PDB file of C-alpha atoms in Angstrom:
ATOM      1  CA  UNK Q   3     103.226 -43.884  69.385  1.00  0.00           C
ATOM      2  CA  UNK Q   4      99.836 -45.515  70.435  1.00  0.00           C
ATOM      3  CA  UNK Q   5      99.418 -48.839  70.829  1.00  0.00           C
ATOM      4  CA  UNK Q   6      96.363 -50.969  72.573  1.00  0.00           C
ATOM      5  CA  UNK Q   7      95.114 -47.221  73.476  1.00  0.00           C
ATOM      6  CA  UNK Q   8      98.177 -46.525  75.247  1.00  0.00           C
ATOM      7  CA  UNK Q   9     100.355 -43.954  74.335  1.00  0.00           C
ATOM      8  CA  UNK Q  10     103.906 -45.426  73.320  1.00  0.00           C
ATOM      9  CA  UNK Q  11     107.062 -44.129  71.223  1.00  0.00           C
ATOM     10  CA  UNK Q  12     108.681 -46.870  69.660  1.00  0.00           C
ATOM     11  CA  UNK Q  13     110.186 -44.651  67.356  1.00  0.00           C
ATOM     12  CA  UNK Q  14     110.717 -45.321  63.808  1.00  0.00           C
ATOM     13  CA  UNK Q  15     111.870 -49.092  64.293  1.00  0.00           C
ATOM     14  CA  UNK Q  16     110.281 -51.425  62.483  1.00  0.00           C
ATOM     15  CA  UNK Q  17     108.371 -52.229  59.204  1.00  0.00           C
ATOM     16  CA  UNK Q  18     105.806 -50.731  56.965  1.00  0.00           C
ATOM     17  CA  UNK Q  19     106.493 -53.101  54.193  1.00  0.00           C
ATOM     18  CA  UNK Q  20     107.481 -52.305  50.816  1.00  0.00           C
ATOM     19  CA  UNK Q  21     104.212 -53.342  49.272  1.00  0.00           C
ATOM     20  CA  UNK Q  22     102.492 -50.866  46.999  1.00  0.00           C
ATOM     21  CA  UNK Q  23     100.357 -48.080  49.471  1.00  0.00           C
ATOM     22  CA  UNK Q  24     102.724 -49.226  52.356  1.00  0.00           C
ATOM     23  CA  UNK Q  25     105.555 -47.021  53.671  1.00  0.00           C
ATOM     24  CA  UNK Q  26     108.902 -48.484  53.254  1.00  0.00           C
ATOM     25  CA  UNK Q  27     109.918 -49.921  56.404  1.00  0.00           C
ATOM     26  CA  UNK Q  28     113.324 -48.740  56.290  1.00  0.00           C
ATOM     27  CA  UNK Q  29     112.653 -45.011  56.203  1.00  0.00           C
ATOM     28  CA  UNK Q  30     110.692 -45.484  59.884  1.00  0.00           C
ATOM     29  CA  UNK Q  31     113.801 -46.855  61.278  1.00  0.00           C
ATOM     30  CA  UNK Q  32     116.807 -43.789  59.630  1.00  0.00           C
ATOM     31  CA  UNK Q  33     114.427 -41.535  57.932  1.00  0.00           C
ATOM     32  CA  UNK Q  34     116.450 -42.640  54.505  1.00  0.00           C
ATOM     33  CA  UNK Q  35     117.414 -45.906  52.670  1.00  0.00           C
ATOM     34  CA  UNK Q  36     120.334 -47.647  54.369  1.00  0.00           C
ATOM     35  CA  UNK Q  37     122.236 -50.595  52.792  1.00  0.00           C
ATOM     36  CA  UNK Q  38     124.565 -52.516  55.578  1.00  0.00           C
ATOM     37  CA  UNK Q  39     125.069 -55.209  52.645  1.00  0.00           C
ATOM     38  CA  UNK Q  40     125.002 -58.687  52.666  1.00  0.00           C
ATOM     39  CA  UNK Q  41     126.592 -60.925  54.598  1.00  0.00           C
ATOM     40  CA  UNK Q  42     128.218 -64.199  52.324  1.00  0.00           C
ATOM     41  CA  UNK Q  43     128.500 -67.263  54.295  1.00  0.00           C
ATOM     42  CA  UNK Q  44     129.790 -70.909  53.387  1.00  0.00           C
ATOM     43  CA  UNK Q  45     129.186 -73.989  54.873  1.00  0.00           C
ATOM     44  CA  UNK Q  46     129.692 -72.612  58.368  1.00  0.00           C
ATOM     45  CA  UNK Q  47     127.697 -69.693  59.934  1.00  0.00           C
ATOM     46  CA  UNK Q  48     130.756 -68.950  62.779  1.00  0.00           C
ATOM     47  CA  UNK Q  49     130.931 -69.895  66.549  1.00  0.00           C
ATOM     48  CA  UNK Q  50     130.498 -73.671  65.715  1.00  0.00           C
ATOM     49  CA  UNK Q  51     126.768 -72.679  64.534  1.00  0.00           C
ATOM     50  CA  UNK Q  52     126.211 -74.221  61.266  1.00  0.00           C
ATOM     51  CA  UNK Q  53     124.756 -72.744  58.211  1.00  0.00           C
ATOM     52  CA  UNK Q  54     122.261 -75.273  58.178  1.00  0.00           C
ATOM     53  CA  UNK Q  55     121.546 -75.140  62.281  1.00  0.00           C
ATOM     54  CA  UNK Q  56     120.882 -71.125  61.316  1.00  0.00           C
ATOM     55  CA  UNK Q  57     118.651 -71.932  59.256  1.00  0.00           C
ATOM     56  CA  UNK Q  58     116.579 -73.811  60.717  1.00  0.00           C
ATOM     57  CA  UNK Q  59     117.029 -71.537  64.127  1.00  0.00           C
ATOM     58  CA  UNK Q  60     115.306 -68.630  61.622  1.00  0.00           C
ATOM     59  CA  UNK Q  61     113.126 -70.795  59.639  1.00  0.00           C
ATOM     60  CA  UNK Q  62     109.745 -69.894  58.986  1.00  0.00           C
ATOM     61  CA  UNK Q  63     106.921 -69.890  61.723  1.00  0.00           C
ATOM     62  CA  UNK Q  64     103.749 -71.052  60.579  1.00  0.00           C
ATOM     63  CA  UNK Q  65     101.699 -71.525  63.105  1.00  0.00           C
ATOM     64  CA  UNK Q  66     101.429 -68.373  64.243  1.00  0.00           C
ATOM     65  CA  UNK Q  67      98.236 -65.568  63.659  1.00  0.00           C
ATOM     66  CA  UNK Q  68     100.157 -64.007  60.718  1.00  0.00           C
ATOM     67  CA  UNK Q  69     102.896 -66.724  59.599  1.00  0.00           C
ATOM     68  CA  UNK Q  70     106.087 -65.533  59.622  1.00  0.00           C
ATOM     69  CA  UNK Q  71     108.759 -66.445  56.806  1.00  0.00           C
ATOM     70  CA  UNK Q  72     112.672 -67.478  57.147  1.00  0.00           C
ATOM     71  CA  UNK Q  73     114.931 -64.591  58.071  1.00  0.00           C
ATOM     72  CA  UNK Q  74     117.287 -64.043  55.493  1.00  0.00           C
ATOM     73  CA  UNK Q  75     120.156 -64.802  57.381  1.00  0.00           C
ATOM     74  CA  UNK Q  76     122.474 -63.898  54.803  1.00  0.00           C
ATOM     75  CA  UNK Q  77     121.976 -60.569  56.007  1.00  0.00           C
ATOM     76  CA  UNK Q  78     122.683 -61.013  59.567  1.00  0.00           C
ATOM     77  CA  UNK Q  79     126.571 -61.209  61.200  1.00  0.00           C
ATOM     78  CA  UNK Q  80     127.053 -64.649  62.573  1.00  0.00           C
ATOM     79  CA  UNK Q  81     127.845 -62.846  65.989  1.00  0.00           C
ATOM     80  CA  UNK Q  82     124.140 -61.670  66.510  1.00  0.00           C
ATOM     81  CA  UNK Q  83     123.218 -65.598  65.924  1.00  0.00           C
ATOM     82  CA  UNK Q  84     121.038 -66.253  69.642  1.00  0.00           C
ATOM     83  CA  UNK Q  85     123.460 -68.994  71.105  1.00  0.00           C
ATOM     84  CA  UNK Q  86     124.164 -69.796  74.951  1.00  0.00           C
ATOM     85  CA  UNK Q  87     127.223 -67.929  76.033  1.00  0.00           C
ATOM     86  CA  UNK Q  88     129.362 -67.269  79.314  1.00  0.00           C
ATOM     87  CA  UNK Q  89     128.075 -63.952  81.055  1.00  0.00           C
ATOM     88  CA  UNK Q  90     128.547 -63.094  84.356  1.00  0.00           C
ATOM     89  CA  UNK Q  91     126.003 -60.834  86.088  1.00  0.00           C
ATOM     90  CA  UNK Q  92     124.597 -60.374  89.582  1.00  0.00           C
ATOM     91  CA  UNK Q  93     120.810 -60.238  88.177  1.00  0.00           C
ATOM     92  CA  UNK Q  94     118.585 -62.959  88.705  1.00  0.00           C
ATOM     93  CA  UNK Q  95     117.901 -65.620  86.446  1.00  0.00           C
ATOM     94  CA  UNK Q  96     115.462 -64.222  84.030  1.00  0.00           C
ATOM     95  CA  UNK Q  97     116.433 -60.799  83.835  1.00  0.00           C
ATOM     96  CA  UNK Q  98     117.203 -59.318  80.663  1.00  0.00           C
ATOM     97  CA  UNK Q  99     120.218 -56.838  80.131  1.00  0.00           C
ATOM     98  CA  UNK Q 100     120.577 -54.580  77.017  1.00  0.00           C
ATOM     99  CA  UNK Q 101     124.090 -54.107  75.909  1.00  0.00           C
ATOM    100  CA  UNK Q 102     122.925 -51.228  72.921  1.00  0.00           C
ATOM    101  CA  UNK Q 103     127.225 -50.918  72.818  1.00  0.00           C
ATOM    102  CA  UNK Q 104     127.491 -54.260  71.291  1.00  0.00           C
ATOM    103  CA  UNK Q 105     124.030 -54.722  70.000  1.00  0.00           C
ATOM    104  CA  UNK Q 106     123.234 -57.803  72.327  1.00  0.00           C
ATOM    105  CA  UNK Q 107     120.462 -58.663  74.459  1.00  0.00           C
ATOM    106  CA  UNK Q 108     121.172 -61.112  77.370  1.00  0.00           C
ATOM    107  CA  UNK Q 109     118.478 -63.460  79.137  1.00  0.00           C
ATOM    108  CA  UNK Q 110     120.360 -64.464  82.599  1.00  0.00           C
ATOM    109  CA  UNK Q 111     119.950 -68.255  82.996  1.00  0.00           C
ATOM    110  CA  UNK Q 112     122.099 -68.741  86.161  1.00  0.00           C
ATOM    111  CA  UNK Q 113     125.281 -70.369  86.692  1.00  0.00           C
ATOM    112  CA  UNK Q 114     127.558 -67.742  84.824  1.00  0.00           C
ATOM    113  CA  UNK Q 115     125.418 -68.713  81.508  1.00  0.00           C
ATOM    114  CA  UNK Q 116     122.767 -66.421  79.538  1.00  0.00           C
ATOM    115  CA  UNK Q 117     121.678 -66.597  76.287  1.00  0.00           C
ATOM    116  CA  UNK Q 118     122.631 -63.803  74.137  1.00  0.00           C
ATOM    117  CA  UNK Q 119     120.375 -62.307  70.999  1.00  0.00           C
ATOM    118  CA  UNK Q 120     121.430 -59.702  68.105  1.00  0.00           C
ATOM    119  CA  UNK Q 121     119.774 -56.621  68.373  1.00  0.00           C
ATOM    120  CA  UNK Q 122     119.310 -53.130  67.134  1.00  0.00           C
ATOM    121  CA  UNK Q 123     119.314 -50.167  69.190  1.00  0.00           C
ATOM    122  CA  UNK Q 124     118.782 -46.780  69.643  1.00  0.00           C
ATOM    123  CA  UNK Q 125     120.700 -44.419  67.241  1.00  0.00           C
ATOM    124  CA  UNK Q 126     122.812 -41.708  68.069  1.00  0.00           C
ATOM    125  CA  UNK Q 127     120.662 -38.735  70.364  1.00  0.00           C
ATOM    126  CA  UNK Q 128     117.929 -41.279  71.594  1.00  0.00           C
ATOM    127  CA  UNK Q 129     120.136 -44.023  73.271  1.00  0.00           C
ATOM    128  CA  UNK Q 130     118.978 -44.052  77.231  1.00  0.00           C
ATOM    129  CA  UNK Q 131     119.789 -46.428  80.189  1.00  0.00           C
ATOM    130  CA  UNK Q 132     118.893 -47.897  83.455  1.00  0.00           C
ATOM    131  CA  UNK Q 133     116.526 -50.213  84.920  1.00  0.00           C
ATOM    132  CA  UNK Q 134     112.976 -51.031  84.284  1.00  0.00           C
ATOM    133  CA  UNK Q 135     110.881 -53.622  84.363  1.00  0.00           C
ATOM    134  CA  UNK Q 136     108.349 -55.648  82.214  1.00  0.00           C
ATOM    135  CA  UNK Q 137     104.774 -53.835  82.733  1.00  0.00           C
ATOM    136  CA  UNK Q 138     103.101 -55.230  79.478  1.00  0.00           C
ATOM    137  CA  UNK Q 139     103.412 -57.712  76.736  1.00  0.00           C
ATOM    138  CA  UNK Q 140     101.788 -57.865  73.649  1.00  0.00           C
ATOM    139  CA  UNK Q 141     101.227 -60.137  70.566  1.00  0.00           C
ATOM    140  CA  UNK Q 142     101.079 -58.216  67.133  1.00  0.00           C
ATOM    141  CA  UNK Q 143     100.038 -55.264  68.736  1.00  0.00           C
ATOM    142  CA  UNK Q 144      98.530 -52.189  67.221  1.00  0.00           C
ATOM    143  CA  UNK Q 145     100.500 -49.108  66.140  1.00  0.00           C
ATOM    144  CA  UNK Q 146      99.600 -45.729  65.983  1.00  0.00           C
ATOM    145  CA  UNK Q 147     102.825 -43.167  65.331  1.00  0.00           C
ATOM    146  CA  UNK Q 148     102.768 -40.275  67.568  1.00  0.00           C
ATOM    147  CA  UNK Q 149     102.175 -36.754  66.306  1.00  0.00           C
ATOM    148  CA  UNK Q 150     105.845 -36.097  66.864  1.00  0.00           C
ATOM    149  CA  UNK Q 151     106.811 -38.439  64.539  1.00  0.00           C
ATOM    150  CA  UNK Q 152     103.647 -37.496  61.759  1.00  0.00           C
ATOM    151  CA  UNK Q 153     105.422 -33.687  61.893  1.00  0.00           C
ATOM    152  CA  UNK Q 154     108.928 -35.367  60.776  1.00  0.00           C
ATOM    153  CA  UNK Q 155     107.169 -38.143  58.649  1.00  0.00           C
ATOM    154  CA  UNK Q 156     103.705 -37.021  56.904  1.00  0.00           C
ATOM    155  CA  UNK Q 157     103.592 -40.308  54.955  1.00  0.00           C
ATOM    156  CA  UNK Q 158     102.695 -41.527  58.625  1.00  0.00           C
ATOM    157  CA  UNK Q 159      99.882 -39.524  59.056  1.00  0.00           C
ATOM    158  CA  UNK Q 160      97.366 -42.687  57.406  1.00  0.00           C
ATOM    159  CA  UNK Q 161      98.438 -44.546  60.670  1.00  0.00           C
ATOM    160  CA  UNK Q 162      97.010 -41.524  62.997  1.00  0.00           C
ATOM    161  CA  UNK Q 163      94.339 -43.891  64.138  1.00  0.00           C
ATOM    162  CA  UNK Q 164      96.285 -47.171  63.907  1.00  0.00           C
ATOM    163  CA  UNK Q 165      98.071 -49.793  62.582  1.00  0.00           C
ATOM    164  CA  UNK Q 166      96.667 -53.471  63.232  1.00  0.00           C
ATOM    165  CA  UNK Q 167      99.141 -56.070  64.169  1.00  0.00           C
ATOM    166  CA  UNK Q 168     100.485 -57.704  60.888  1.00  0.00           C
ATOM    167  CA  UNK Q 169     103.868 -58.626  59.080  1.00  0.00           C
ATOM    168  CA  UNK Q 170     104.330 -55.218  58.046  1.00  0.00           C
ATOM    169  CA  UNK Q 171     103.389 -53.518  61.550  1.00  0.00           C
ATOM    170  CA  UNK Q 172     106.846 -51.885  63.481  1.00  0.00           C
ATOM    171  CA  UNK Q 173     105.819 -53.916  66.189  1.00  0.00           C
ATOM    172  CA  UNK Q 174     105.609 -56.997  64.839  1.00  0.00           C
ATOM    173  CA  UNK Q 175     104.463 -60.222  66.654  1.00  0.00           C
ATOM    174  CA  UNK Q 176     105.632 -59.420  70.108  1.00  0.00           C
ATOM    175  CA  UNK Q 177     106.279 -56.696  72.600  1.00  0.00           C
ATOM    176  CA  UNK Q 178     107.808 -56.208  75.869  1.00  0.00           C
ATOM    177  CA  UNK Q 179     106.925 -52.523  77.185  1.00  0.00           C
ATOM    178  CA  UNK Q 180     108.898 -51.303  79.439  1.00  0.00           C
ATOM    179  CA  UNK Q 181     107.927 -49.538  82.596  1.00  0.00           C
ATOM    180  CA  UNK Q 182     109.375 -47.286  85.604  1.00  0.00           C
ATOM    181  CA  UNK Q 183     108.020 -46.518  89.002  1.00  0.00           C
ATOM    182  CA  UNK Q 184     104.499 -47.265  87.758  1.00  0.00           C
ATOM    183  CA  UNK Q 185     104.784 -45.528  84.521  1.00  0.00           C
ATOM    184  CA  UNK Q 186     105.633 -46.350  80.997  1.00  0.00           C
ATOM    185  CA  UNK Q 187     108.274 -45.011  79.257  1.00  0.00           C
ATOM    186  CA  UNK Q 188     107.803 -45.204  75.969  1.00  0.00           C
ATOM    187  CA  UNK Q 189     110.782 -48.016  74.856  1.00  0.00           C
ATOM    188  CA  UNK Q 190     109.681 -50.996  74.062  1.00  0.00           C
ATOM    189  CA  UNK Q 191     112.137 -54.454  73.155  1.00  0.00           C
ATOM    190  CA  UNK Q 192     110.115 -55.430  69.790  1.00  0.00           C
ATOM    191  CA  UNK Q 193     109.816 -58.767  66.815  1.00  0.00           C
ATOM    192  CA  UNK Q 194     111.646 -57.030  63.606  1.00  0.00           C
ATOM    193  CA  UNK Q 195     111.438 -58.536  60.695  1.00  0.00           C
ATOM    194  CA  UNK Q 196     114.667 -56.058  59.194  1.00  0.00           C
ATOM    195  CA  UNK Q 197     117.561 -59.112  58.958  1.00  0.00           C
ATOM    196  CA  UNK Q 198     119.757 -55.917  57.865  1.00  0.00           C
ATOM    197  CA  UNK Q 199     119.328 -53.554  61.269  1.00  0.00           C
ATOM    198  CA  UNK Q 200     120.707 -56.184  63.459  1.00  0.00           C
ATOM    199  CA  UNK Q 201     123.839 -54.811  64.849  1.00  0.00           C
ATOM    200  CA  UNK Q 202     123.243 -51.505  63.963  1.00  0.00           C
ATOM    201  CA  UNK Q 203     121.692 -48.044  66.070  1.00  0.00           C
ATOM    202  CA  UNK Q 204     118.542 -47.369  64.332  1.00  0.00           C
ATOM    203  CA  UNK Q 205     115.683 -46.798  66.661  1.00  0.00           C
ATOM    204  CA  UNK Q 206     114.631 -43.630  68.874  1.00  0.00           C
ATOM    205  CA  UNK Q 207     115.606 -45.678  72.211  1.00  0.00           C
ATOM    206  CA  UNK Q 208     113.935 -48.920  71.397  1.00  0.00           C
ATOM    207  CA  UNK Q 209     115.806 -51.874  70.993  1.00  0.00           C
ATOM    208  CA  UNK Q 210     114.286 -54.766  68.078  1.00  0.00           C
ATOM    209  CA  UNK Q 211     114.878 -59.007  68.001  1.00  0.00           C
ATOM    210  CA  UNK Q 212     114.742 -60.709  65.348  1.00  0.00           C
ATOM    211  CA  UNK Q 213     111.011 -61.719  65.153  1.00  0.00           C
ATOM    212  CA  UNK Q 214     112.221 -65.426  66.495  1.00  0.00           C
ATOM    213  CA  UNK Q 215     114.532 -64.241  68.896  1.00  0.00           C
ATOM    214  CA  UNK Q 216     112.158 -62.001  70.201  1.00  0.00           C
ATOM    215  CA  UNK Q 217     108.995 -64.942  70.653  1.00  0.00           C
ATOM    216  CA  UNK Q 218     111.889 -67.040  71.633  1.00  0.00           C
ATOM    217  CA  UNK Q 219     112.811 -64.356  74.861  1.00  0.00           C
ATOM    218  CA  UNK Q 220     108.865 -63.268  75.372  1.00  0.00           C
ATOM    219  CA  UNK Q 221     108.064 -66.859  75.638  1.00  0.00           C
ATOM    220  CA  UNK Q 222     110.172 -67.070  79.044  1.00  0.00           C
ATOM    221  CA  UNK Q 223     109.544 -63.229  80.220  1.00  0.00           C
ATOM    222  CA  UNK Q 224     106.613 -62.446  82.462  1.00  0.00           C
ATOM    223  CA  UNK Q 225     105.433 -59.271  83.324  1.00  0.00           C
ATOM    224  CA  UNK Q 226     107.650 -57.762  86.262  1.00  0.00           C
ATOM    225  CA  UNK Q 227     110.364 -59.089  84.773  1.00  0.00           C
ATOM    226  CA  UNK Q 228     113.496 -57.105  85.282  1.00  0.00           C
ATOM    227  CA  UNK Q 229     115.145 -54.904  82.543  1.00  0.00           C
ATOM    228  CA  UNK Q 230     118.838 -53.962  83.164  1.00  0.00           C
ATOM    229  CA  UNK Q 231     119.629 -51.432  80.058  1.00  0.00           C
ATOM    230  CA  UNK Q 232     123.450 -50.668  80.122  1.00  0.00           C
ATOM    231  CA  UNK Q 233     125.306 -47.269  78.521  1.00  0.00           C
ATOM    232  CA  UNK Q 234     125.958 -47.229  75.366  1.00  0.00           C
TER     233      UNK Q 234
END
C-alpha cells in the first residue's frame, strides 16, 4: 500500500467500514466474513481486571481528530486486556517485542516488568521476523492499497489514489512503520478498530492494537525505537 506518498503493504488489516459505498472491513483483513464470536463476561473481566476497569480502559476517546467510540470489549478475550506483567528480556526499556505466537505485543519498562497489549498478526504465509526499528509514525494516515492487493480485491480499486485518515481507514489513528537498514519494509504495528481480530492471524505480516492500545504504546515510542519481532 501507499501511504503519505510512500509506498507501504499493510496488507488487508484493518477497516473499510460497513457503511453503505464502504468495503466491509472484514474482507481486507481474510478476504471472507469471519465470526470468532462473542466473548460473555460477568462482573469480572479476568486477571483481577474488572469489567468496569475494562471499560473504562476502552472507553471512548473524544478528543481526538476523528473521535473514537468504546471498544466492544465483549468481543475481546480478557487475556489480550493491556495490563503490566512480568517479562524478562535483555532489550532496553522502550523496546517493543512482537510475540505474533501468542498474539501479544510487549513495551519493555525495565526491572523484569513490560506492559503487554492484545494483538493480531500476520496469518498463515505472511508471518516474518527479526529486528527493526521505528523509522516513521503517523496519525490517521492515508491509505492507498497496492496494485497487488487491487488484482486479488477489485472492490479496492476506488482507493487507487487514497484513503484519508478516518474511523473507517485500515490504518486507523496511529502508525508505527517499521524500517531496516535504511529502508522500509512494508509492516507496519497499526490502531484497529476490529474488537473481534484480537488474538487471531489476520494480516499479510502486519500486526494491529486495539485503537487505545495502540495511542497508548505510540504515545511512549519515538522514532528509532527498537522493534524485536519474534517467530511465530
Amino acid at each position: 500500500m501507499i501511504m503519505d506518498g510512500r509506498n507501504a503493504d499493510a496488507g488487508e488489516m484493518a477497516s473499510l467500514g460497513r457503511r453503505s459505498g464502504l468495503v466491509d472491513r472484514r474482507s481486507f483483513l481474510v478476504g471472507s466474513a469471519v465470526s470468532l464470536g462473542a466473548l460473555g463476561l460477568a462482573g469480572c473481566a479476568g486477571d483481577g481486571m474488572s469489567l468496569a476497569e475494562a471499560q473504562k480502559l476502552y472507553g471512548p476517546v473524544p478528543d481526538e481528530k476523528f473521535p473514537i467510540p468504546a471498544a466492544d470489549i465483549s468481543k475481546v478475550d480478557p487475556k489480550y486486556y493491556r495490563r503490566t506483567v512480568r517479562y524478562e528480556s535483555k532489550e532496553a526499556p522502550g523496546t517493543i517485542i512482537v510475540d505474533p505466537g501468542n498474539y501479544y505485543v510487549y513495551r519493555i519498562e525495565g526491572d523484569g516488568n513490560a506492559t503487554r497489549y492484545g494483538a493480531n498478526v500476520g496469518r498463515d504465509g505472511f508471518r516474518w521476523s527479526g529486528d527493526a526499528y521505528v523509522g516513521r509514525k503517523s496519525e490517521w494516515a492515508t491509505w492507498t492499497p497496492p496494485p497487488e492487493m487491487i488484482k486479488r480485491q477489485p472492490e479496492a480499486a476506488k482507493y487507487a489514489r487514497g484513503m484519508p485518515g478516518g474511523l473507517d481507514n485500515p490504518l486507523g489513528a496511529r502508525t508505527l512503520h517499521l524500517y531496516q537498514n535504511g529502508r522500509y519494509t512494508l509492516y507496519t504495528i497499526y490502531a484497529s478498530s476490529d474488537p473481534e481480530s484480537i488474538g487471531s492471524g489476520i494480516t499479510s505480516g502486519c500486526v494491529g492494537l486495539l485503537s487505545q492500545d495502540m495511542i497508548h504504546l505510540y504515545n511512549q515510542t519515538p522514532v528509532k525505537t527498537k522493534v524485536v519481532v519474534l517467530p511465530a
